[in-house]
Structures are given as C-alpha cells and as structure tokens.
Tab-separated table of C-alpha atoms in Angstrom:
chain	number	residue	atom	x	y	z
A	963	MET	CA	-2.348	2.714	12.875
A	964	VAL	CA	-1.740	-1.172	12.379
A	965	ILE	CA	-5.601	-1.596	14.520
A	966	GLY	CA	-6.803	0.963	12.366
A	967	SER	CA	-5.417	-0.206	9.695
A	968	GLY	CA	-6.623	-3.560	10.637
A	969	GLY	CA	-10.613	-3.317	10.939
A	970	GLN	CA	-10.493	-0.665	8.005
A	971	THR	CA	-8.829	-3.714	5.698
A	972	LEU	CA	-11.319	-7.121	7.798
A	973	PHE	CA	-14.625	-4.312	6.192
A	974	GLN	CA	-13.323	-3.912	3.392
A	975	PHE	CA	-12.728	-7.450	2.909
A	976	VAL	CA	-15.768	-9.181	3.977
A	977	LEU	CA	-17.235	-5.918	1.220
A	978	PHE	CA	-14.663	-7.247	-1.404
A	979	MET	CA	-16.528	-10.997	-1.073
A	980	ILE	CA	-19.807	-9.658	-1.124
A	981	LEU	CA	-18.943	-7.555	-3.819
A	982	ALA	CA	-17.379	-10.165	-5.612
A	983	ARG	CA	-20.260	-12.524	-5.312
A	984	LEU	CA	-22.175	-10.369	-7.279
A	985	LEU	CA	-20.222	-8.541	-9.749
A	986	GLY	CA	-17.687	-10.786	-12.347
A	987	PRO	CA	-14.618	-10.837	-13.478
A	988	GLU	CA	-15.309	-8.504	-15.490
A	989	ALA	CA	-16.692	-5.474	-13.722
A	990	PHE	CA	-14.012	-5.737	-11.030
A	991	GLY	CA	-11.121	-5.288	-14.694
A	992	VAL	CA	-13.743	-3.074	-16.160
A	993	VAL	CA	-13.033	-0.788	-12.493
A	994	GLY	CA	-8.777	-1.936	-12.646
A	995	ILE	CA	-8.149	-0.022	-15.314
A	996	ALA	CA	-10.181	2.622	-14.318
A	997	THR	CA	-8.297	3.774	-11.298
A	998	ALA	CA	-4.811	2.671	-12.175
A	999	PHE	CA	-5.848	5.553	-13.964
A	1000	ILE	CA	-6.361	7.354	-12.053
A	1001	ASP	CA	-4.149	6.149	-9.077
A	1002	ILE	CA	-1.701	6.767	-11.452
A	1003	SER	CA	-3.133	10.961	-11.259
A	1004	ASN	CA	-3.558	10.964	-8.186
A	1005	LEU	CA	0.319	10.667	-7.245
A	1006	ILE	CA	1.247	13.733	-9.619
A	1007	GLY	CA	-1.942	16.013	-8.631
A	1008	ARG	CA	0.064	15.850	-4.519
A	1009	ALA	CA	3.135	16.799	-6.593
A	1010	GLY	CA	5.058	15.604	-3.220
A	1011	LEU	CA	4.602	18.287	-1.184
A	1012	THR	CA	2.985	15.255	1.880
A	1013	GLU	CA	6.112	14.461	1.929
A	1014	VAL	CA	7.710	17.835	1.942
A	1015	LEU	CA	6.053	18.873	4.523
A	1016	VAL	CA	6.071	16.097	6.744
A	1017	GLN	CA	10.148	16.123	6.009
A	1018	ARG	CA	10.776	20.111	6.694
A	1019	ALA	CA	11.772	20.607	10.653
A	1020	GLU	CA	9.491	23.783	11.073
A	1021	THR	CA	6.074	25.560	7.830
A	1022	SER	CA	5.423	28.367	8.259
A	1023	GLU	CA	1.168	29.206	7.069
A	1024	GLU	CA	2.067	30.474	4.332
A	1025	GLU	CA	4.087	27.378	3.256
A	1026	LEU	CA	0.852	25.354	4.003
A	1027	ASP	CA	-1.204	27.841	2.258
A	1028	THR	CA	0.664	27.339	-0.745
A	1029	ALA	CA	1.188	23.674	-1.154
A	1030	PHE	CA	-2.789	23.374	-0.002
A	1031	TRP	CA	-3.251	26.008	-3.045
A	1032	SER	CA	-0.563	24.414	-5.670
A	1033	SER	CA	-1.672	20.876	-5.131
A	1034	PHE	CA	-5.547	21.831	-5.097
A	1035	GLY	CA	-4.667	23.268	-9.037
A	1036	PHE	CA	-2.366	20.441	-10.307
A	1037	GLY	CA	-5.804	17.745	-9.143
A	1038	LEU	CA	-8.128	19.748	-10.148
A	1039	LEU	CA	-6.512	20.236	-14.122
A	1040	LEU	CA	-6.242	16.580	-13.805
A	1041	THR	CA	-9.771	16.079	-12.963
A	1042	VAL	CA	-10.368	17.806	-16.638
A	1043	VAL	CA	-7.947	15.741	-18.425
A	1044	MET	CA	-8.951	12.610	-17.429
A	1045	PHE	CA	-12.847	13.354	-18.005
A	1046	LEU	CA	-12.375	14.669	-21.759
A	1047	THR	CA	-9.988	11.701	-22.522
A	1048	ALA	CA	-12.213	8.332	-21.052
A	1049	GLN	CA	-13.496	7.999	-24.248
A	1050	ASN	CA	-9.870	7.024	-25.626
A	1051	LEU	CA	-8.831	5.654	-23.055
A	1052	ALA	CA	-12.098	3.021	-23.708
A	1053	ASP	CA	-11.113	3.030	-27.440
A	1054	LEU	CA	-8.175	1.650	-26.506
A	1055	PHE	CA	-8.734	-1.044	-24.436
A	1056	GLY	CA	-11.874	-2.060	-26.451
A	1057	VAL	CA	-14.019	-1.625	-23.723
A	1058	ALA	CA	-17.422	0.561	-23.922
A	1059	GLU	CA	-18.520	0.640	-20.146
A	1060	LEU	CA	-14.965	2.256	-19.683
A	1061	LYS	CA	-15.684	5.992	-20.683
A	1062	PRO	CA	-18.657	6.456	-18.146
A	1063	VAL	CA	-16.688	5.435	-14.856
A	1064	MET	CA	-13.711	7.051	-15.678
A	1065	GLN	CA	-15.882	10.480	-16.343
A	1066	TRP	CA	-17.643	9.660	-12.100
A	1067	LEU	CA	-14.455	8.509	-10.871
A	1068	ALA	CA	-12.250	11.514	-12.645
A	1069	PRO	CA	-12.932	14.244	-9.106
A	1070	MET	CA	-11.221	11.358	-7.337
A	1071	SER	CA	-7.714	13.322	-8.683
A	1072	LEU	CA	-9.021	16.185	-6.883
A	1073	LEU	CA	-10.185	14.721	-3.599
A	1074	PHE	CA	-7.093	13.294	-2.977
A	1075	ALA	CA	-4.926	16.536	-4.231
A	1076	ALA	CA	-7.195	19.086	-1.435
A	1077	GLY	CA	-6.054	16.352	1.161
A	1078	THR	CA	-2.350	16.560	0.898
A	1079	VAL	CA	-2.105	19.649	3.536
A	1080	TYR	CA	-4.141	18.353	5.301
A	1081	GLU	CA	-2.507	14.650	5.851
A	1082	ALA	CA	0.403	16.576	5.971
A	1083	LYS	CA	-0.578	18.384	9.241
A	1084	LEU	CA	-2.025	15.337	11.155
A	1085	ARG	CA	1.433	12.763	9.816
A	1086	ARG	CA	3.983	15.394	11.583
A	1087	SER	CA	1.913	15.972	14.905
A	1088	PHE	CA	1.598	12.013	14.738
A	1089	GLY	CA	-1.907	11.988	14.965
A	1090	PHE	CA	-1.622	9.021	13.061
A	1091	ARG	CA	-5.163	7.741	15.432
A	1092	ALA	CA	-7.208	10.457	14.103
A	1093	LEU	CA	-5.995	9.763	10.621
A	1094	ALA	CA	-6.868	5.556	11.027
A	1095	ALA	CA	-9.834	6.560	13.442
A	1096	ARG	CA	-10.750	8.450	9.715
A	1097	ASN	CA	-9.990	5.410	7.128
A	1098	VAL	CA	-12.353	3.358	9.221
A	1099	SER	CA	-15.544	6.024	8.954
A	1100	ALA	CA	-15.254	6.533	5.796
A	1101	THR	CA	-14.649	2.769	4.903
A	1102	VAL	CA	-17.770	1.678	5.758
A	1103	VAL	CA	-19.786	4.305	4.691
A	1104	SER	CA	-18.435	3.752	1.561
A	1105	GLY	CA	-19.154	-0.426	2.162
A	1106	VAL	CA	-22.024	-0.136	2.775
A	1107	VAL	CA	-23.661	2.198	0.329
A	1108	ALA	CA	-21.399	-0.139	-2.480
A	1109	MET	CA	-23.095	-2.629	-0.211
A	1110	VAL	CA	-26.470	-1.690	-0.628
A	1111	MET	CA	-26.738	-0.299	-5.293
A	1112	ALA	CA	-24.368	-4.109	-5.819
A	1113	PHE	CA	-27.494	-5.898	-3.907
A	1114	THR	CA	-30.323	-3.176	-6.281
A	1115	GLY	CA	-28.280	-4.036	-9.337
A	1116	PHE	CA	-25.947	-0.485	-10.202
A	1117	GLY	CA	-22.836	-3.372	-11.205
A	1118	VAL	CA	-20.425	-1.958	-11.772
A	1119	PHE	CA	-21.142	1.324	-11.311
A	1120	SER	CA	-21.024	0.149	-7.022
A	1121	LEU	CA	-17.619	-0.225	-6.766
A	1122	VAL	CA	-17.143	3.364	-8.884
A	1123	ALA	CA	-19.746	4.553	-5.373
A	1124	GLN	CA	-17.535	3.291	-3.312
A	1125	ARG	CA	-13.543	4.988	-4.270
A	1126	LEU	CA	-16.037	8.343	-4.364
A	1127	ILE	CA	-18.104	8.441	-2.162
A	1128	TYR	CA	-14.740	7.221	0.382
A	1129	TYR	CA	-12.630	10.385	-0.626
A	1130	VAL	CA	-15.117	12.746	-0.168
A	1131	TRP	CA	-15.723	11.474	3.528
A	1132	PHE	CA	-11.781	11.307	4.234
A	1133	THR	CA	-11.803	14.488	3.312
A	1134	ALA	CA	-13.924	15.893	5.205
A	1135	ALA	CA	-12.479	13.825	8.505
A	1136	MET	CA	-9.622	15.135	8.176
A	1137	ILE	CA	-10.372	19.128	7.629
A	1138	VAL	CA	-12.657	18.445	10.622
A	1139	ALA	CA	-9.291	16.706	12.495
A	1140	THR	CA	-7.274	19.564	11.764
A	1141	ARG	CA	-9.816	22.015	12.238
A	1142	TRP	CA	-7.945	24.324	9.793
A	1143	TRP	CA	-8.389	26.211	6.572
A	1144	PRO	CA	-6.733	27.650	3.767
A	1145	SER	CA	-6.527	31.384	3.232
A	1146	LEU	CA	-7.010	33.035	-0.160
A	1147	ARG	CA	-2.641	32.878	-0.368
A	1148	PHE	CA	-0.054	31.876	-2.514
A	1149	ARG	CA	3.241	33.231	-2.775
A	1150	PRO	CA	5.089	32.081	-5.362
A	1151	ARG	CA	8.708	31.695	-3.881
A	1152	ILE	CA	7.872	29.078	-2.261
A	1153	ALA	CA	5.168	26.405	-4.728
A	1154	ILE	CA	8.693	27.175	-6.403
A	1155	ALA	CA	10.958	25.590	-3.815
A	1156	GLN	CA	8.005	22.765	-2.285
A	1157	LEU	CA	7.668	21.326	-6.379
A	1158	LYS	CA	11.766	21.229	-6.586
A	1159	SER	CA	11.552	19.103	-3.726
A	1160	GLY	CA	8.823	18.244	-4.064
A	1161	ILE	CA	8.676	17.222	-8.249
A	1162	ALA	CA	11.225	13.871	-7.160
A	1163	VAL	CA	9.197	13.140	-4.724
A	1164	ALA	CA	6.161	12.756	-7.086
A	1165	LEU	CA	7.396	11.341	-9.898
A	1166	SER	CA	9.648	8.333	-7.119
A	1167	SER	CA	5.907	7.586	-6.469
A	1168	LEU	CA	4.652	7.961	-10.162
A	1169	LEU	CA	7.534	5.040	-10.295
A	1170	GLY	CA	7.192	3.819	-7.336
A	1171	SER	CA	3.897	3.402	-6.125
A	1172	GLY	CA	1.999	4.081	-9.718
A	1173	ASN	CA	4.530	0.795	-11.576
A	1174	GLN	CA	1.425	-2.425	-9.914
A	1175	ARG	CA	-1.486	0.521	-11.303
A	1176	VAL	CA	1.606	0.441	-14.731
A	1177	LEU	CA	1.444	-3.319	-15.008
A	1178	ASP	CA	-2.945	-3.980	-14.672
A	1179	LEU	CA	-2.705	-1.627	-17.090
A	1180	ILE	CA	-0.178	-4.232	-19.358
A	1181	VAL	CA	-2.157	-7.059	-18.237
A	1182	GLY	CA	-5.676	-5.597	-18.748
A	1183	TYR	CA	-4.572	-5.386	-21.865
A	1184	PHE	CA	-2.478	-8.023	-23.412
A	1185	VAL	CA	-5.476	-10.644	-20.805
A	1186	GLY	CA	-8.383	-8.319	-21.498
A	1187	ALA	CA	-10.404	-7.177	-18.544
A	1188	GLN	CA	-11.524	-10.282	-17.304
A	1189	GLY	CA	-8.031	-11.668	-16.949
A	1190	LEU	CA	-7.610	-8.948	-15.627
A	1191	GLY	CA	-9.880	-9.457	-12.888
A	1192	TYR	CA	-8.304	-12.497	-12.112
A	1193	LEU	CA	-5.352	-11.172	-10.912
A	1194	ARG	CA	-6.707	-8.379	-8.522
A	1195	ILE	CA	-8.524	-10.709	-6.474
A	1196	ALA	CA	-4.845	-12.614	-6.814
A	1197	TRP	CA	-3.217	-9.345	-5.526
A	1198	ARG	CA	-6.135	-8.097	-2.639
A	1199	GLY	CA	-4.672	-11.327	-0.977
A	1200	ILE	CA	-2.450	-10.216	-0.850
A	1201	ASP	CA	-3.472	-6.637	-0.598
A	1202	LEU	CA	-5.185	-8.149	2.654
A	1203	LEU	CA	-1.721	-9.442	4.492
A	1204	LEU	CA	-0.129	-6.093	3.551
A	1205	GLU	CA	-3.078	-3.937	5.289
A	1206	LEU	CA	-2.139	-6.608	8.299
A	1207	SER	CA	1.044	-6.519	9.263
A	1208	ILE	CA	3.187	-3.906	7.974
A	1209	ARG	CA	1.273	-1.215	5.094
A	1210	PRO	CA	0.347	0.667	8.098
A	1211	VAL	CA	3.757	0.901	9.219
A	1212	THR	CA	5.334	2.628	6.148
A	1213	THR	CA	2.610	6.483	7.200
A	1214	VAL	CA	4.162	6.327	10.348
A	1215	THR	CA	8.133	5.154	9.791
A	1216	LEU	CA	9.124	8.593	7.541
A	1217	THR	CA	7.864	10.602	10.139
A	1218	SER	CA	10.037	8.667	12.903
A	1219	LEU	CA	13.518	7.902	10.718
A	1220	SER	CA	12.647	11.534	9.859
A	1221	ARG	CA	13.710	12.950	13.849
A	1222	LEU	CA	17.317	10.385	13.322
A	1223	GLN	CA	18.587	11.492	10.473
A	1224	ASN	CA	21.349	13.672	12.115
A	1225	ASP	CA	21.711	10.783	14.520
A	1226	ARG	CA	22.878	7.593	11.251
A	1227	PRO	CA	24.501	4.778	13.472
A	1228	ALA	CA	20.739	5.195	15.305
A	1229	LEU	CA	19.314	5.812	11.750
A	1230	ILE	CA	20.660	2.409	10.480
A	1231	ASP	CA	19.807	0.333	13.794
A	1232	ALA	CA	16.446	1.216	13.928
A	1233	TYR	CA	15.519	0.954	9.791
A	1234	LEU	CA	17.226	-2.717	10.465
A	1235	GLN	CA	15.625	-3.223	13.198
A	1236	LEU	CA	12.530	-2.376	10.573
A	1237	VAL	CA	13.039	-4.561	8.237
A	1238	SER	CA	13.792	-7.624	11.203
A	1239	MET	CA	10.251	-7.147	11.659
A	1240	THR	CA	8.138	-7.036	8.893
A	1241	ALA	CA	10.652	-10.361	8.661
A	1242	ALA	CA	8.896	-11.450	11.327
A	1243	PHE	CA	5.129	-10.743	10.471
A	1244	LEU	CA	5.074	-11.356	6.762
A	1245	TYR	CA	6.882	-14.090	6.391
A	1246	PRO	CA	4.575	-17.324	7.976
A	1247	LEU	CA	1.438	-14.608	6.994
A	1248	PHE	CA	2.109	-15.195	3.475
A	1249	VAL	CA	3.681	-18.754	3.321
A	1250	GLY	CA	0.220	-19.533	4.684
A	1251	ALA	CA	-1.734	-17.953	2.489
A	1252	ALA	CA	0.033	-19.890	-0.666
A	1253	LEU	CA	-0.730	-23.466	1.415
A	1254	VAL	CA	-4.688	-22.757	2.360
A	1255	ALA	CA	-5.119	-20.918	-1.375
A	1256	PRO	CA	-7.623	-23.315	-2.333
A	1257	GLU	CA	-9.537	-22.994	1.313
A	1258	LEU	CA	-9.577	-19.611	1.482
A	1259	LEU	CA	-10.234	-17.806	-1.367
A	1260	THR	CA	-13.259	-20.794	-3.326
A	1261	LEU	CA	-14.729	-20.272	0.487
A	1262	MET	CA	-14.533	-16.334	0.385
A	1263	PHE	CA	-15.706	-15.518	-3.165
A	1264	GLY	CA	-16.692	-18.685	-4.409
A	1265	ALA	CA	-16.419	-20.698	-7.354
A	1266	LYS	CA	-15.698	-18.544	-9.876
A	1267	TRP	CA	-12.857	-17.111	-9.474
A	1268	GLN	CA	-10.768	-21.157	-8.920
A	1269	ALA	CA	-8.349	-19.049	-11.506
A	1270	SER	CA	-6.917	-16.702	-9.638
A	1271	ILE	CA	-5.806	-19.720	-6.808
A	1272	LEU	CA	-2.424	-20.499	-9.038
A	1273	PRO	CA	-1.836	-16.629	-9.112
A	1274	MET	CA	-1.767	-15.756	-6.126
A	1275	GLN	CA	-0.311	-18.713	-4.414
A	1276	ILE	CA	2.094	-17.240	-7.399
A	1277	LEU	CA	2.273	-13.497	-5.567
A	1278	THR	CA	3.642	-14.740	-2.264
A	1279	GLN	CA	6.631	-15.447	-3.523
A	1280	ILE	CA	6.498	-12.007	-2.857
A	1281	ALA	CA	7.154	-11.578	0.531
A	1282	LEU	CA	10.597	-12.900	0.362
A	1283	PHE	CA	12.027	-9.903	-0.860
A	1284	VAL	CA	9.212	-7.410	0.184
A	1285	PRO	CA	11.090	-6.867	4.567
A	1286	LEU	CA	14.033	-5.891	2.344
A	1287	ILE	CA	13.213	-3.194	0.633
A	1288	TRP	CA	9.860	-2.155	2.047
A	1289	TYR	CA	11.257	1.375	3.799
A	1290	LYS	CA	14.067	2.004	0.766
A	1291	THR	CA	11.769	4.852	0.454
A	1292	ASN	CA	11.521	6.232	3.982
A	1293	ILE	CA	14.585	6.480	5.055
A	1294	LEU	CA	16.145	7.784	1.611
A	1295	MET	CA	13.780	11.031	2.096
A	1296	ALA	CA	14.294	10.268	5.972
A	1297	ILE	CA	17.820	12.046	4.723
A	1298	GLY	CA	17.309	14.198	1.915
A	1299	ARG	CA	17.669	11.772	-0.938
A	1300	MET	CA	14.366	12.409	-2.051
A	1301	TRP	CA	16.767	12.643	-6.589
A	1302	GLU	CA	18.293	8.746	-5.471
A	1303	VAL	CA	14.931	7.686	-4.547
A	1304	LEU	CA	13.610	8.734	-7.742
A	1305	LEU	CA	16.341	7.297	-9.857
A	1306	ILE	CA	15.180	3.853	-7.704
A	1307	ASN	CA	11.650	3.883	-8.673
A	1308	LEU	CA	12.969	5.125	-12.643
A	1309	PHE	CA	14.926	0.958	-12.144
A	1310	GLU	CA	11.670	0.064	-10.837
A	1311	PHE	CA	10.172	1.033	-13.119
A	1312	ALA	CA	11.697	1.287	-16.335
A	1313	LEU	CA	11.962	-3.157	-14.796
A	1314	SER	CA	8.238	-3.675	-14.677
A	1315	MET	CA	8.002	-2.128	-17.872
A	1316	THR	CA	9.969	-5.135	-19.346
A	1317	VAL	CA	9.592	-7.755	-17.582
A	1318	GLY	CA	5.305	-6.793	-17.555
A	1319	VAL	CA	5.193	-6.598	-21.373
A	1320	ILE	CA	7.291	-10.299	-21.533
A	1321	ALA	CA	5.187	-11.264	-19.036
A	1322	ALA	CA	1.636	-10.754	-19.976
A	1323	GLN	CA	2.700	-12.432	-23.031
A	1324	TYR	CA	1.725	-16.454	-20.906
A	1325	GLY	CA	-1.871	-14.873	-19.590
A	1326	VAL	CA	-2.531	-14.330	-15.903
A	1327	GLU	CA	-0.280	-15.976	-14.465
A	1328	GLY	CA	2.673	-15.340	-16.673
A	1329	ALA	CA	1.630	-11.923	-14.956
A	1330	ALA	CA	2.022	-13.474	-11.664
A	1331	VAL	CA	5.451	-15.006	-11.910
A	1332	GLY	CA	6.511	-11.498	-13.552
A	1333	ASN	CA	5.789	-9.705	-10.581
A	1334	VAL	CA	8.372	-12.587	-8.414
A	1335	VAL	CA	10.940	-11.887	-11.346
A	1336	ARG	CA	10.542	-8.198	-11.176
A	1337	MET	CA	11.019	-7.910	-7.210
A	1338	LEU	CA	14.117	-10.606	-7.449
A	1339	LEU	CA	16.030	-8.513	-10.589
A	1340	ALA	CA	15.258	-5.523	-8.649
A	1341	THR	CA	16.009	-6.176	-4.644
A	1342	PRO	CA	20.289	-6.638	-5.336
A	1343	VAL	CA	19.997	-3.132	-6.890
A	1344	ILE	CA	18.065	-1.830	-3.876
A	1345	LEU	CA	20.756	-3.506	-1.412
A	1346	PHE	CA	23.369	-1.738	-3.067
A	1347	ALA	CA	22.241	1.513	-3.670
A	1348	VAL	CA	20.907	1.521	-0.463
A	1349	ASN	CA	24.046	0.695	1.314
A	1350	ALA	CA	25.702	3.333	-0.924
A	1351	TRP	CA	23.866	6.533	0.191
A	1352	VAL	CA	22.254	5.438	3.622
A	1353	GLY	CA	25.388	3.482	4.826
A	1354	VAL	CA	23.776	0.375	5.696
A	1355	PRO	CA	25.400	-2.632	5.486
A	1356	PHE	CA	24.307	-5.527	2.612
A	1357	GLY	CA	25.521	-8.021	5.636
A	1358	ARG	CA	23.788	-6.950	7.502
A	1359	THR	CA	20.706	-6.552	6.035
A	1360	LEU	CA	20.263	-10.212	5.103
A	1361	THR	CA	21.256	-11.294	8.883
A	1362	ALA	CA	18.257	-8.704	9.479
A	1363	VAL	CA	15.399	-11.524	8.571
A	1364	MET	CA	17.714	-14.249	8.821
A	1365	TYR	CA	15.295	-16.145	12.020
A	1366	PRO	CA	12.155	-14.919	10.930
A	1367	ALA	CA	13.221	-17.358	7.844
A	1368	ALA	CA	14.551	-19.612	9.844
A	1369	ALA	CA	11.305	-19.670	11.409
A	1370	THR	CA	9.124	-19.278	9.108
A	1371	ILE	CA	10.884	-22.471	7.259
A	1372	ILE	CA	10.087	-24.301	10.067
A	1373	MET	CA	6.453	-23.617	10.071
A	1374	ALA	CA	6.298	-24.511	6.663
A	1375	GLY	CA	7.835	-27.476	6.586
A	1376	ALA	CA	5.323	-28.840	9.492
A	1377	LEU	CA	2.760	-27.620	7.266
A	1378	ALA	CA	2.518	-29.631	4.726
A	1379	LEU	CA	3.600	-32.628	6.518
A	1380	LEU	CA	-0.012	-31.687	8.324
A	1381	ARG	CA	-1.361	-30.819	5.566
A	1382	PRO	CA	-2.884	-34.564	3.083
A	1383	HIS	CA	-4.525	-35.187	5.992
A	1384	LEU	CA	-6.704	-32.161	6.327
A	1385	MET	CA	-8.198	-32.982	2.882
A	1386	SER	CA	-11.658	-34.643	3.543
A	1387	LEU	CA	-12.988	-31.919	6.026
A	1388	HIS	CA	-15.044	-28.219	5.328
A	1389	PRO	CA	-12.092	-26.135	4.379
A	1390	ILE	CA	-13.517	-23.811	7.101
A	1391	ALA	CA	-11.818	-26.239	9.465
A	1392	ILE	CA	-8.790	-26.282	7.430
A	1393	LEU	CA	-8.295	-22.976	7.843
A	1394	ALA	CA	-8.485	-22.647	11.448
A	1395	ILE	CA	-6.292	-26.601	12.025
A	1396	MET	CA	-4.163	-24.458	9.726
A	1397	SER	CA	-4.110	-20.945	11.297
A	1398	VAL	CA	-3.525	-22.838	14.848
A	1399	VAL	CA	-0.940	-25.214	14.447
A	1400	GLY	CA	1.123	-22.639	11.763
A	1401	PHE	CA	0.524	-19.889	15.034
A	1402	ALA	CA	2.053	-22.659	17.654
A	1403	ILE	CA	4.419	-23.237	15.861
A	1404	TYR	CA	6.122	-20.151	14.503
A	1405	ALA	CA	5.729	-18.293	17.595
A	1406	PRO	CA	7.707	-20.481	19.895
A	1407	ALA	CA	10.115	-20.780	17.291
A	1408	ILE	CA	10.974	-17.344	16.600
A	1409	LEU	CA	10.695	-16.263	19.380
A	1410	ALA	CA	13.904	-19.313	20.133
A	1411	LEU	CA	16.146	-17.330	17.700
A	1412	ASP	CA	15.378	-14.492	17.810
A	1413	GLN	CA	16.417	-13.354	21.679
A	1414	SER	CA	16.684	-9.543	20.754
A	1415	LEU	CA	12.963	-9.539	19.259
A	1416	TRP	CA	11.728	-11.985	22.791
A	1417	ARG	CA	13.359	-8.759	23.989
A	1418	THR	CA	11.860	-6.095	22.103
A	1419	VAL	CA	8.441	-7.762	22.333
A	1420	ARG	CA	8.391	-7.451	26.265
A	1421	ALA	CA	9.281	-4.251	26.857
A	1422	ALA	CA	6.430	-2.488	23.831
A	1423	VAL	CA	4.639	-4.979	26.456
A	1424	SER	CA	6.104	-3.007	30.003
A	1425	THR	CA	5.364	0.153	28.244
A	1426	ARG	CA	1.764	-0.397	26.437
A	1427	THR	CA	0.671	-1.809	30.595
A	1428	ARG	CA	2.611	0.107	32.556
A	1429	ARG	CA	0.647	2.944	34.287
A	1430	PRO	CA	1.541	6.769	33.448
A	1431	GLU	CA	3.315	7.806	37.791
A	1432	PRO	CA	1.074	10.187	39.742
A	1433	ALA	CA	1.730	13.949	39.156
A	1434	SER	CA	4.121	14.935	42.148
C-alpha cells in the first residue's frame, strides 16, 4: 500500500504542480468548497458499511448484496440532493461558478457509495496490492485527462474532470478485481442490523474525516475562495507527507488489529508499535518540510503561491500529535467500540468548529494556527479515552514517540545550523543538500537510540529477502 499509494501520490503531486501553475488560487478554492460538500456526502452515503463488513468475522452473500443496495440507494439520494442544492450553496458562498462545479461533481456520491462492498471484499482478503494498483491506474488516467484539459483552456473544469474520471475508473477496476456482481436481493432485517452498526461508523467518519472539510468550508466562508486556495496548497504539502508515510498504513491496520481483538495484550503491543513506527517516519519528514518550505513551494508551484509558505510551516507542527492519535479509530473499531469512536469524533468536531470559527477571523495564517491548536487540545482527551476503553497506558504511548522525537531534535538542530550557509545556492541544491544531510543524521540517530526499531527493521528485511523453502 505504501508503494502503490506513494507512486500514486507522487504522480498526483507532479500533476498538481502543473495545474497550480496553469490555474490560480480562485479555481482551487472553488473546487475546494465543492469537494468539501461532496466528501461529506460520500461519508454519509457509505453508511459505514465497508468497515462493518471488514470487522465481521464472517459475511454471507446475502449480507454483501444487502450492503450493496443500501449504500447504492444512499449514494443515489445524495447525488440528487447535491445537484438540486448547488444554486443555494453558490448563493451562500457568493461564488457563481460553484453551481456548475457542484452539479458536475454530484455523481461522485453515487460512485463512491457503489464501491462500498467491493472495497470491503478486497480489504477482507488483504487485497491491498490490488487496491494500490487500481489507485495508481485511476490516478494516471484521470490526471492525464485533467492536464490536457488545463492546457486547452478548460480552467476549473479540469479539476472537476480529474475527480470524476478517477472515481469511475477506480470503481470499475474494483469490480474487475473482485469479479463480484450483486444479485437483486435485499433483506430489510439484515440491512437494519448492518446500519445499526454502520451508523456509528458513518457518523464517526463524518465527524472525524469530515473535520478538515468543515474547516475548509469555514475558511472559504470567512476568507473567500482565494484564501482557501492558498490554504489548500499548504495542506497539499502536508497531504503529500502523510500519503508517503502513514496514510496507506491506516488502510491495513483495521484489518490487522481486528485479528487481535481477542488478545488484548497483543493488540496493545501492536498499537504501540504502530505509534512508534509512525513517529519514526513522520517527525523527520514534517520538521524537514518546515525547514525547506520556502524553496519547496516556490519551486513546485511558482512565485504566485508565496502566501502558502507560512501556513504550510505552521501546519507541519501537527506532526507532534499525529502519531499519538492517528490509529485511535482503528483500535476502537477492532474491538467493536463503534459508539465510543463516534463520541470521540463528536468531541473533535465540536472542537474544530469552535476553534475554526475563531481562527478563521485572523486570515489564512490564523486558520493554520487553529488546526494546530485543535490538535493540541484534542490529544490529551483522546489518549485518556484510549486508555480507558482499550487499556493502552498513557505513559507507554508517550514513551513510544520518545526516541523518534529525540532523533528529530538532533537532526533539526544540525539542519538549522547548516541552512544559513546554503542561502546563495539554487533552491534545488538547497533541497538536495538538506535532504541528504538530514537523512544522514536522523537514520543513525534513531537506530542508535531505539534498539527495538533496529531489530524490527532487520527482521523485516530478512523476512522479505528470505527465499521460500521448496515443497517437500
């Protein structure tokens, strides 16, 4: 998943750089507002059924058929709602171009919901390689079309076409991969049972994953489409780091942790190892990105995106909290604590709304600071909840990130001293030198401090390179 998602993300990022140079902040802001609504609609349309099917020990064909038609119905309904309310939303935000963009993107709700069972089938069978391959192919096809449209003057609709084509291709590819087609069978009794479990997951996803979308809407309302465009570019840099490090791992962890739901000590140990490994990858990436953000953003997107540099540097500070709380949803779902997940996400949503509305009054930089503040306030509460409901000790969670934090501080100190001596060089040379020196300092530092990580790396390499024994 890391390799597949990494390839996909790198291609997307190169494409994003090209589109950012061809299109302005206004175009990205309009699509940002539209996709915020569509993404929230997608989370509702799936009704949490993918996670319900993955978490179940066994699933029957009747359950799969019923789940498909439930999600399909929700997706169709939400597509109609998005299409009909496009004008009202355009009036609310004062952006006339939002109406056609919303109407063209509305079918995404149906496409996303239609893939619910197919994704669950692949995830249940650990078909993550298949998912990754289809992600990459969908990204390449949709990206090429978007780039051609941008060069030929389609403007904002280049971004619209990219998202639509991606979902069409990805859904079709999952159907081919699973070779499964639903029968015309729907059992209300099964649907009600699935939705009872799924509604907690759906609301949790809406309040959790939808947090950022809601913040986008708040920024778009108070700062305008252009300001949101600058913030989206800053977030794009953060998303790149997450996609290249830990987001693909999240897809795998629910399946893995669910297998340990009846062995609590093993579950806790696995969770803490995830926290430690995440910090080991994430801390140096985000700190390094903050140090080279001026060269990185200017080189990739051009001088017209200078206003995104400071917001990105501010947003990198969320790395301190991400490893501590990133897997909270998966470990709670793994033991069937669906409603507890909802409770946590409800708290986070309320916190995001409160902090977001206050922070957005201070412009794009204020909105970026607000994201860091909400993470700072939410982390202690989440750690306490995971301790109470799962039994993961508060102190062990903090200890799990101690060595990565120490190694990152060593790296950051050395790079901060080095940077002033590189200012006369070309931005590419600065990026290259800072990256190489940072890795050369961090890698031996973390392996020297954390002997368990060194043993884990050696074991993983040994396992991947060992040849299978011949059959007797």
